[in-house]
């Protein structure tokens, strides 16, 4: 009996539980499959298709695990939310910046360098304060404000010591002047379904909910909606978290997240976010 | 439902758990993943946070 939706997970979080409940409420057969407990033939695109449903909600907390499973399953003709292109772009801050730039979506000024020496020059041109971020990363991990040249040199020195070649990619942005909050919006298909302010916790500059950020309702203006939908489209669309900064020169898209966490958004929005996601998956399964 | 922490032996109480869910031991704080074999639930140490985790 082929089931409709597969929820691909490696860790059941609040979000996955809510998605399972939303499917149950709709009487939709959803099968949760642990990505840590499966292996799939990649060289034969017809093999192992029966392990999966008509559409897959890819919810792995490990980015690369989710990304490569998406590549394999999409190559077998199975619809995956989000698709490989979107997941690949959103998981890589540089690719996200390029996709947004191509679509003319305003973002913080961003410079890329590949050695600490060039990163230092980039910072001189960009000016302080600035921000350094790893190209792969989330929850604000390894994101640091570079308030002045001296601090920047220490952080660049630490980065140079970090083994992985990925850390030798210096992704540097202007520090955007903003209130102590950002805006997290949830996009499902071509609809902005929820928006929240995320306030940074005491003596913290980052606003991630995973770091203790507080969610508050955020009104959706036409300007915010247009910008966010444009950004979602630019990265390939699907179920996304588009993060926006309120800067002196208007709204800027900071980043776009693929396997979006929406517990914060659920706590400060009346919209049934998991329900919207399941409906979107059903719609995709019919096409 | 009652479990014993495989790390420190403490008792862990949890309602309507599902496979793959993460419980935190109230005593030693270790993260534990719910395992379902047949119809019996047990706990094993959860994966540690990796560099590519998150949204």
JSON list of N, CA, C and O in Angstrom, two decimals, chain A residues 91-139:
[
{"chain": "A", "resi": 91, "resn": "UNK", "atom": "N", "xyz": [21.16, 26.06, 2.06]},
{"chain": "A", "resi": 91, "resn": "UNK", "atom": "CA", "xyz": [22.12, 25.54, 3.03]},
{"chain": "A", "resi": 91, "resn": "UNK", "atom": "C", "xyz": [23.47, 26.20, 2.95]},
{"chain": "A", "resi": 91, "resn": "UNK", "atom": "O", "xyz": [24.32, 26.05, 3.82]},
{"chain": "A", "resi": 92, "resn": "UNK", "atom": "N", "xyz": [23.67, 26.99, 1.88]},
{"chain": "A", "resi": 92, "resn": "UNK", "atom": "CA", "xyz": [24.98, 27.63, 1.63]},
{"chain": "A", "resi": 92, "resn": "UNK", "atom": "C", "xyz": [24.78, 29.13, 1.54]},
{"chain": "A", "resi": 92, "resn": "UNK", "atom": "O", "xyz": [24.13, 29.64, 0.62]},
{"chain": "A", "resi": 93, "resn": "UNK", "atom": "N", "xyz": [25.31, 29.86, 2.52]},
{"chain": "A", "resi": 93, "resn": "UNK", "atom": "CA", "xyz": [25.03, 31.31, 2.59]},
{"chain": "A", "resi": 93, "resn": "UNK", "atom": "C", "xyz": [25.52, 32.06, 1.36]},
{"chain": "A", "resi": 93, "resn": "UNK", "atom": "O", "xyz": [24.89, 33.03, 0.93]},
{"chain": "A", "resi": 94, "resn": "UNK", "atom": "N", "xyz": [26.62, 31.59, 0.78]},
{"chain": "A", "resi": 94, "resn": "UNK", "atom": "CA", "xyz": [27.12, 32.28, -0.42]},
{"chain": "A", "resi": 94, "resn": "UNK", "atom": "C", "xyz": [26.17, 32.07, -1.59]},
{"chain": "A", "resi": 94, "resn": "UNK", "atom": "O", "xyz": [25.81, 33.03, -2.29]},
{"chain": "A", "resi": 95, "resn": "UNK", "atom": "N", "xyz": [25.73, 30.82, -1.79]},
{"chain": "A", "resi": 95, "resn": "UNK", "atom": "CA", "xyz": [24.80, 30.54, -2.90]},
{"chain": "A", "resi": 95, "resn": "UNK", "atom": "C", "xyz": [23.49, 31.31, -2.70]},
{"chain": "A", "resi": 95, "resn": "UNK", "atom": "O", "xyz": [22.88, 31.80, -3.65]},
{"chain": "A", "resi": 96, "resn": "UNK", "atom": "N", "xyz": [23.07, 31.43, -1.44]},
{"chain": "A", "resi": 96, "resn": "UNK", "atom": "CA", "xyz": [21.85, 32.20, -1.15]},
{"chain": "A", "resi": 96, "resn": "UNK", "atom": "C", "xyz": [22.05, 33.66, -1.55]},
{"chain": "A", "resi": 96, "resn": "UNK", "atom": "O", "xyz": [21.21, 34.25, -2.24]},
{"chain": "A", "resi": 97, "resn": "UNK", "atom": "N", "xyz": [23.20, 34.22, -1.15]},
{"chain": "A", "resi": 97, "resn": "UNK", "atom": "CA", "xyz": [23.48, 35.63, -1.49]},
{"chain": "A", "resi": 97, "resn": "UNK", "atom": "C", "xyz": [23.47, 35.83, -3.00]},
{"chain": "A", "resi": 97, "resn": "UNK", "atom": "O", "xyz": [22.88, 36.78, -3.51]},
{"chain": "A", "resi": 98, "resn": "UNK", "atom": "N", "xyz": [24.07, 34.88, -3.73]},
{"chain": "A", "resi": 98, "resn": "UNK", "atom": "CA", "xyz": [24.14, 35.01, -5.20]},
{"chain": "A", "resi": 98, "resn": "UNK", "atom": "C", "xyz": [22.74, 34.91, -5.81]},
{"chain": "A", "resi": 98, "resn": "UNK", "atom": "O", "xyz": [22.37, 35.67, -6.70]},
{"chain": "A", "resi": 99, "resn": "UNK", "atom": "N", "xyz": [21.92, 33.96, -5.31]},
{"chain": "A", "resi": 99, "resn": "UNK", "atom": "CA", "xyz": [20.57, 33.79, -5.84]},
{"chain": "A", "resi": 99, "resn": "UNK", "atom": "C", "xyz": [19.73, 35.05, -5.59]},
{"chain": "A", "resi": 99, "resn": "UNK", "atom": "O", "xyz": [18.99, 35.52, -6.46]},
{"chain": "A", "resi": 100, "resn": "UNK", "atom": "N", "xyz": [19.88, 35.62, -4.39]},
{"chain": "A", "resi": 100, "resn": "UNK", "atom": "CA", "xyz": [19.13, 36.84, -4.05]},
{"chain": "A", "resi": 100, "resn": "UNK", "atom": "C", "xyz": [19.61, 38.01, -4.91]},
{"chain": "A", "resi": 100, "resn": "UNK", "atom": "O", "xyz": [18.80, 38.77, -5.44]},
{"chain": "A", "resi": 101, "resn": "UNK", "atom": "N", "xyz": [20.93, 38.10, -5.08]},
{"chain": "A", "resi": 101, "resn": "UNK", "atom": "CA", "xyz": [21.48, 39.20, -5.90]},
{"chain": "A", "resi": 101, "resn": "UNK", "atom": "C", "xyz": [20.97, 39.10, -7.33]},
{"chain": "A", "resi": 101, "resn": "UNK", "atom": "O", "xyz": [20.54, 40.09, -7.94]},
{"chain": "A", "resi": 102, "resn": "UNK", "atom": "N", "xyz": [20.96, 37.89, -7.86]},
{"chain": "A", "resi": 102, "resn": "UNK", "atom": "CA", "xyz": [20.49, 37.68, -9.25]},
{"chain": "A", "resi": 102, "resn": "UNK", "atom": "C", "xyz": [19.04, 38.16, -9.40]},
{"chain": "A", "resi": 102, "resn": "UNK", "atom": "O", "xyz": [18.65, 38.69, -10.43]},
{"chain": "A", "resi": 103, "resn": "UNK", "atom": "N", "xyz": [18.26, 37.97, -8.35]},
{"chain": "A", "resi": 103, "resn": "UNK", "atom": "CA", "xyz": [16.83, 38.32, -8.43]},
{"chain": "A", "resi": 103, "resn": "UNK", "atom": "C", "xyz": [16.58, 39.77, -7.99]},
{"chain": "A", "resi": 103, "resn": "UNK", "atom": "O", "xyz": [15.43, 40.21, -7.90]},
{"chain": "A", "resi": 104, "resn": "UNK", "atom": "N", "xyz": [17.68, 40.47, -7.70]},
{"chain": "A", "resi": 104, "resn": "UNK", "atom": "CA", "xyz": [17.52, 41.87, -7.30]},
{"chain": "A", "resi": 104, "resn": "UNK", "atom": "C", "xyz": [16.88, 42.05, -5.94]},
{"chain": "A", "resi": 104, "resn": "UNK", "atom": "O", "xyz": [16.23, 43.06, -5.66]},
{"chain": "A", "resi": 105, "resn": "UNK", "atom": "N", "xyz": [17.06, 41.05, -5.07]},
{"chain": "A", "resi": 105, "resn": "UNK", "atom": "CA", "xyz": [16.51, 41.15, -3.72]},
{"chain": "A", "resi": 105, "resn": "UNK", "atom": "C", "xyz": [17.56, 41.84, -2.83]},
{"chain": "A", "resi": 105, "resn": "UNK", "atom": "O", "xyz": [18.71, 41.39, -2.80]},
{"chain": "A", "resi": 106, "resn": "UNK", "atom": "N", "xyz": [17.18, 42.92, -2.14]},
{"chain": "A", "resi": 106, "resn": "UNK", "atom": "CA", "xyz": [18.18, 43.64, -1.33]},
{"chain": "A", "resi": 106, "resn": "UNK", "atom": "C", "xyz": [18.67, 42.78, -0.15]},
{"chain": "A", "resi": 106, "resn": "UNK", "atom": "O", "xyz": [17.88, 42.13, 0.53]},
{"chain": "A", "resi": 107, "resn": "UNK", "atom": "N", "xyz": [19.99, 42.76, 0.03]},
{"chain": "A", "resi": 107, "resn": "UNK", "atom": "CA", "xyz": [20.60, 41.99, 1.13]},
{"chain": "A", "resi": 107, "resn": "UNK", "atom": "C", "xyz": [21.69, 42.86, 1.77]},
{"chain": "A", "resi": 107, "resn": "UNK", "atom": "O", "xyz": [22.09, 43.86, 1.19]},
{"chain": "A", "resi": 108, "resn": "UNK", "atom": "N", "xyz": [22.18, 42.46, 2.94]},
{"chain": "A", "resi": 108, "resn": "UNK", "atom": "CA", "xyz": [23.33, 43.17, 3.50]},
{"chain": "A", "resi": 108, "resn": "UNK", "atom": "C", "xyz": [24.51, 43.05, 2.52]},
{"chain": "A", "resi": 108, "resn": "UNK", "atom": "O", "xyz": [24.64, 42.05, 1.82]},
{"chain": "A", "resi": 109, "resn": "UNK", "atom": "N", "xyz": [25.37, 44.12, 2.49]},
{"chain": "A", "resi": 109, "resn": "UNK", "atom": "CA", "xyz": [26.52, 44.05, 1.60]},
{"chain": "A", "resi": 109, "resn": "UNK", "atom": "C", "xyz": [27.40, 42.88, 2.05]},
{"chain": "A", "resi": 109, "resn": "UNK", "atom": "O", "xyz": [27.66, 42.72, 3.25]},
{"chain": "A", "resi": 110, "resn": "UNK", "atom": "N", "xyz": [27.82, 42.05, 1.11]},
{"chain": "A", "resi": 110, "resn": "UNK", "atom": "CA", "xyz": [28.53, 40.82, 1.44]},
{"chain": "A", "resi": 110, "resn": "UNK", "atom": "C", "xyz": [29.79, 40.70, 0.59]},
{"chain": "A", "resi": 110, "resn": "UNK", "atom": "O", "xyz": [29.75, 40.99, -0.60]},
{"chain": "A", "resi": 111, "resn": "UNK", "atom": "N", "xyz": [30.90, 40.28, 1.22]},
{"chain": "A", "resi": 111, "resn": "UNK", "atom": "CA", "xyz": [32.17, 40.12, 0.51]},
{"chain": "A", "resi": 111, "resn": "UNK", "atom": "C", "xyz": [32.69, 38.71, 0.83]},
{"chain": "A", "resi": 111, "resn": "UNK", "atom": "O", "xyz": [32.48, 38.20, 1.94]},
{"chain": "A", "resi": 112, "resn": "UNK", "atom": "N", "xyz": [33.33, 38.10, -0.14]},
{"chain": "A", "resi": 112, "resn": "UNK", "atom": "CA", "xyz": [33.88, 36.75, 0.07]},
{"chain": "A", "resi": 112, "resn": "UNK", "atom": "C", "xyz": [35.39, 36.79, -0.13]},
{"chain": "A", "resi": 112, "resn": "UNK", "atom": "O", "xyz": [35.90, 37.49, -1.02]},
{"chain": "A", "resi": 113, "resn": "UNK", "atom": "N", "xyz": [36.11, 36.12, 0.75]},
{"chain": "A", "resi": 113, "resn": "UNK", "atom": "CA", "xyz": [37.58, 36.06, 0.62]},
{"chain": "A", "resi": 113, "resn": "UNK", "atom": "C", "xyz": [38.00, 34.64, 1.01]},
{"chain": "A", "resi": 113, "resn": "UNK", "atom": "O", "xyz": [37.22, 33.89, 1.60]},
{"chain": "A", "resi": 114, "resn": "UNK", "atom": "N", "xyz": [39.26, 34.28, 0.69]},
{"chain": "A", "resi": 114, "resn": "UNK", "atom": "CA", "xyz": [39.66, 32.89, 0.88]},
{"chain": "A", "resi": 114, "resn": "UNK", "atom": "C", "xyz": [40.92, 32.74, 1.72]},
{"chain": "A", "resi": 114, "resn": "UNK", "atom": "O", "xyz": [41.42, 31.64, 1.91]},
{"chain": "A", "resi": 115, "resn": "UNK", "atom": "N", "xyz": [41.43, 33.88, 2.19]},
{"chain": "A", "resi": 115, "resn": "UNK", "atom": "CA", "xyz": [42.55, 33.82, 3.15]},
{"chain": "A", "resi": 115, "resn": "UNK", "atom": "C", "xyz": [42.31, 34.92, 4.19]},
{"chain": "A", "resi": 115, "resn": "UNK", "atom": "O", "xyz": [41.61, 35.90, 3.91]},
{"chain": "A", "resi": 116, "resn": "UNK", "atom": "N", "xyz": [42.93, 34.77, 5.38]},
{"chain": "A", "resi": 116, "resn": "UNK", "atom": "CA", "xyz": [42.73, 35.80, 6.40]},
{"chain": "A", "resi": 116, "resn": "UNK", "atom": "C", "xyz": [43.24, 37.17, 5.94]},
{"chain": "A", "resi": 116, "resn": "UNK", "atom": "O", "xyz": [42.64, 38.20, 6.22]},
{"chain": "A", "resi": 117, "resn": "UNK", "atom": "N", "xyz": [44.32, 37.15, 5.14]},
{"chain": "A", "resi": 117, "resn": "UNK", "atom": "CA", "xyz": [44.89, 38.43, 4.68]},
{"chain": "A", "resi": 117, "resn": "UNK", "atom": "C", "xyz": [43.89, 39.17, 3.80]},
{"chain": "A", "resi": 117, "resn": "UNK", "atom": "O", "xyz": [43.65, 40.36, 3.96]},
{"chain": "A", "resi": 118, "resn": "UNK", "atom": "N", "xyz": [43.29, 38.42, 2.88]},
{"chain": "A", "resi": 118, "resn": "UNK", "atom": "CA", "xyz": [42.32, 39.08, 1.99]},
{"chain": "A", "resi": 118, "resn": "UNK", "atom": "C", "xyz": [41.05, 39.46, 2.74]},
{"chain": "A", "resi": 118, "resn": "UNK", "atom": "O", "xyz": [40.43, 40.47, 2.46]},
{"chain": "A", "resi": 119, "resn": "UNK", "atom": "N", "xyz": [40.71, 38.63, 3.75]},
{"chain": "A", "resi": 119, "resn": "UNK", "atom": "CA", "xyz": [39.52, 38.95, 4.56]},
{"chain": "A", "resi": 119, "resn": "UNK", "atom": "C", "xyz": [39.74, 40.29, 5.27]},
{"chain": "A", "resi": 119, "resn": "UNK", "atom": "O", "xyz": [38.84, 41.13, 5.36]},
{"chain": "A", "resi": 120, "resn": "UNK", "atom": "N", "xyz": [40.98, 40.50, 5.72]},
{"chain": "A", "resi": 120, "resn": "UNK", "atom": "CA", "xyz": [41.30, 41.76, 6.41]},
{"chain": "A", "resi": 120, "resn": "UNK", "atom": "C", "xyz": [41.13, 42.94, 5.46]},
{"chain": "A", "resi": 120, "resn": "UNK", "atom": "O", "xyz": [40.55, 43.97, 5.81]},
{"chain": "A", "resi": 121, "resn": "UNK", "atom": "N", "xyz": [41.62, 42.77, 4.22]},
{"chain": "A", "resi": 121, "resn": "UNK", "atom": "CA", "xyz": [41.47, 43.87, 3.24]},
{"chain": "A", "resi": 121, "resn": "UNK", "atom": "C", "xyz": [39.99, 44.12, 2.97]},
{"chain": "A", "resi": 121, "resn": "UNK", "atom": "O", "xyz": [39.53, 45.27, 2.89]},
{"chain": "A", "resi": 122, "resn": "UNK", "atom": "N", "xyz": [39.24, 43.04, 2.86]},
{"chain": "A", "resi": 122, "resn": "UNK", "atom": "CA", "xyz": [37.79, 43.17, 2.58]},
{"chain": "A", "resi": 122, "resn": "UNK", "atom": "C", "xyz": [37.13, 43.98, 3.69]},
{"chain": "A", "resi": 122, "resn": "UNK", "atom": "O", "xyz": [36.29, 44.85, 3.45]},
{"chain": "A", "resi": 123, "resn": "UNK", "atom": "N", "xyz": [37.57, 43.71, 4.92]},
{"chain": "A", "resi": 123, "resn": "UNK", "atom": "CA", "xyz": [36.99, 44.42, 6.07]},
{"chain": "A", "resi": 123, "resn": "UNK", "atom": "C", "xyz": [37.34, 45.90, 6.05]},
{"chain": "A", "resi": 123, "resn": "UNK", "atom": "O", "xyz": [36.52, 46.75, 6.39]},
{"chain": "A", "resi": 124, "resn": "UNK", "atom": "N", "xyz": [38.56, 46.20, 5.61]},
{"chain": "A", "resi": 124, "resn": "UNK", "atom": "CA", "xyz": [38.96, 47.61, 5.54]},
{"chain": "A", "resi": 124, "resn": "UNK", "atom": "C", "xyz": [38.03, 48.37, 4.58]},
{"chain": "A", "resi": 124, "resn": "UNK", "atom": "O", "xyz": [37.55, 49.44, 4.87]},
{"chain": "A", "resi": 125, "resn": "UNK", "atom": "N", "xyz": [37.76, 47.69, 3.44]},
{"chain": "A", "resi": 125, "resn": "UNK", "atom": "CA", "xyz": [36.90, 48.35, 2.44]},
{"chain": "A", "resi": 125, "resn": "UNK", "atom": "C", "xyz": [35.45, 48.42, 2.92]},
{"chain": "A", "resi": 125, "resn": "UNK", "atom": "O", "xyz": [34.76, 49.41, 2.75]},
{"chain": "A", "resi": 126, "resn": "UNK", "atom": "N", "xyz": [35.01, 47.33, 3.55]},
{"chain": "A", "resi": 126, "resn": "UNK", "atom": "CA", "xyz": [33.61, 47.25, 3.99]},
{"chain": "A", "resi": 126, "resn": "UNK", "atom": "C", "xyz": [33.36, 48.21, 5.16]},
{"chain": "A", "resi": 126, "resn": "UNK", "atom": "O", "xyz": [32.30, 48.81, 5.27]},
{"chain": "A", "resi": 127, "resn": "UNK", "atom": "N", "xyz": [34.38, 48.31, 6.01]},
{"chain": "A", "resi": 127, "resn": "UNK", "atom": "CA", "xyz": [34.24, 49.17, 7.19]},
{"chain": "A", "resi": 127, "resn": "UNK", "atom": "C", "xyz": [33.68, 48.40, 8.37]},
{"chain": "A", "resi": 127, "resn": "UNK", "atom": "O", "xyz": [33.06, 47.35, 8.21]},
{"chain": "A", "resi": 128, "resn": "UNK", "atom": "N", "xyz": [33.95, 48.92, 9.54]},
{"chain": "A", "resi": 128, "resn": "UNK", "atom": "CA", "xyz": [33.46, 48.29, 10.78]},
{"chain": "A", "resi": 128, "resn": "UNK", "atom": "C", "xyz": [32.25, 49.07, 11.29]},
{"chain": "A", "resi": 128, "resn": "UNK", "atom": "O", "xyz": [32.11, 50.23, 10.98]},
{"chain": "A", "resi": 129, "resn": "UNK", "atom": "N", "xyz": [31.36, 48.42, 12.09]},
{"chain": "A", "resi": 129, "resn": "UNK", "atom": "CA", "xyz": [31.39, 46.99, 12.44]},
{"chain": "A", "resi": 129, "resn": "UNK", "atom": "C", "xyz": [30.93, 46.12, 11.28]},
{"chain": "A", "resi": 129, "resn": "UNK", "atom": "O", "xyz": [30.19, 46.57, 10.41]},
{"chain": "A", "resi": 130, "resn": "UNK", "atom": "N", "xyz": [31.39, 44.88, 11.30]},
{"chain": "A", "resi": 130, "resn": "UNK", "atom": "CA", "xyz": [31.01, 43.93, 10.25]},
{"chain": "A", "resi": 130, "resn": "UNK", "atom": "C", "xyz": [30.63, 42.61, 10.95]},
{"chain": "A", "resi": 130, "resn": "UNK", "atom": "O", "xyz": [30.60, 42.54, 12.18]},
{"chain": "A", "resi": 131, "resn": "UNK", "atom": "N", "xyz": [30.31, 41.60, 10.13]},
{"chain": "A", "resi": 131, "resn": "UNK", "atom": "CA", "xyz": [29.89, 40.30, 10.67]},
{"chain": "A", "resi": 131, "resn": "UNK", "atom": "C", "xyz": [30.58, 39.21, 9.87]},
{"chain": "A", "resi": 131, "resn": "UNK", "atom": "O", "xyz": [30.70, 39.31, 8.64]},
{"chain": "A", "resi": 132, "resn": "UNK", "atom": "N", "xyz": [31.07, 38.19, 10.55]},
{"chain": "A", "resi": 132, "resn": "UNK", "atom": "CA", "xyz": [31.62, 37.03, 9.85]},
{"chain": "A", "resi": 132, "resn": "UNK", "atom": "C", "xyz": [30.71, 35.83, 10.12]},
{"chain": "A", "resi": 132, "resn": "UNK", "atom": "O", "xyz": [30.19, 35.68, 11.24]},
{"chain": "A", "resi": 133, "resn": "UNK", "atom": "N", "xyz": [30.48, 35.04, 9.10]},
{"chain": "A", "resi": 133, "resn": "UNK", "atom": "CA", "xyz": [29.61, 33.87, 9.24]},
{"chain": "A", "resi": 133, "resn": "UNK", "atom": "C", "xyz": [30.26, 32.68, 8.51]},
{"chain": "A", "resi": 133, "resn": "UNK", "atom": "O", "xyz": [30.91, 32.89, 7.48]},
{"chain": "A", "resi": 134, "resn": "UNK", "atom": "N", "xyz": [30.06, 31.47, 8.99]},
{"chain": "A", "resi": 134, "resn": "UNK", "atom": "CA", "xyz": [30.50, 30.31, 8.18]},
{"chain": "A", "resi": 134, "resn": "UNK", "atom": "C", "xyz": [29.56, 30.15, 7.00]},
{"chain": "A", "resi": 134, "resn": "UNK", "atom": "O", "xyz": [28.37, 30.49, 7.11]},
{"chain": "A", "resi": 135, "resn": "UNK", "atom": "N", "xyz": [30.07, 29.68, 5.86]},
{"chain": "A", "resi": 135, "resn": "UNK", "atom": "CA", "xyz": [29.20, 29.53, 4.68]},
{"chain": "A", "resi": 135, "resn": "UNK", "atom": "C", "xyz": [28.14, 28.46, 4.95]},
{"chain": "A", "resi": 135, "resn": "UNK", "atom": "O", "xyz": [26.98, 28.58, 4.57]},
{"chain": "A", "resi": 136, "resn": "UNK", "atom": "N", "xyz": [28.56, 27.37, 5.65]},
{"chain": "A", "resi": 136, "resn": "UNK", "atom": "CA", "xyz": [27.58, 26.36, 6.10]},
{"chain": "A", "resi": 136, "resn": "UNK", "atom": "C", "xyz": [27.41, 26.54, 7.59]},
{"chain": "A", "resi": 136, "resn": "UNK", "atom": "O", "xyz": [28.38, 26.62, 8.32]},
{"chain": "A", "resi": 137, "resn": "UNK", "atom": "N", "xyz": [26.21, 26.63, 8.03]},
{"chain": "A", "resi": 137, "resn": "UNK", "atom": "CA", "xyz": [26.03, 26.75, 9.48]},
{"chain": "A", "resi": 137, "resn": "UNK", "atom": "C", "xyz": [24.63, 27.26, 9.76]},
{"chain": "A", "resi": 137, "resn": "UNK", "atom": "O", "xyz": [23.95, 27.74, 8.87]},
{"chain": "A", "resi": 138, "resn": "UNK", "atom": "N", "xyz": [24.22, 27.08, 10.99]},
{"chain": "A", "resi": 138, "resn": "UNK", "atom": "CA", "xyz": [22.87, 27.57, 11.34]},
{"chain": "A", "resi": 138, "resn": "UNK", "atom": "C", "xyz": [22.81, 27.77, 12.84]},
{"chain": "A", "resi": 138, "resn": "UNK", "atom": "O", "xyz": [23.80, 27.53, 13.53]},
{"chain": "A", "resi": 139, "resn": "UNK", "atom": "N", "xyz": [21.67, 28.25, 13.30]},
{"chain": "A", "resi": 139, "resn": "UNK", "atom": "CA", "xyz": [21.48, 28.59, 14.70]},
{"chain": "A", "resi": 139, "resn": "UNK", "atom": "C", "xyz": [22.50, 29.64, 15.17]},
{"chain": "A", "resi": 139, "resn": "UNK", "atom": "O", "xyz": [22.81, 29.72, 16.35]}
]
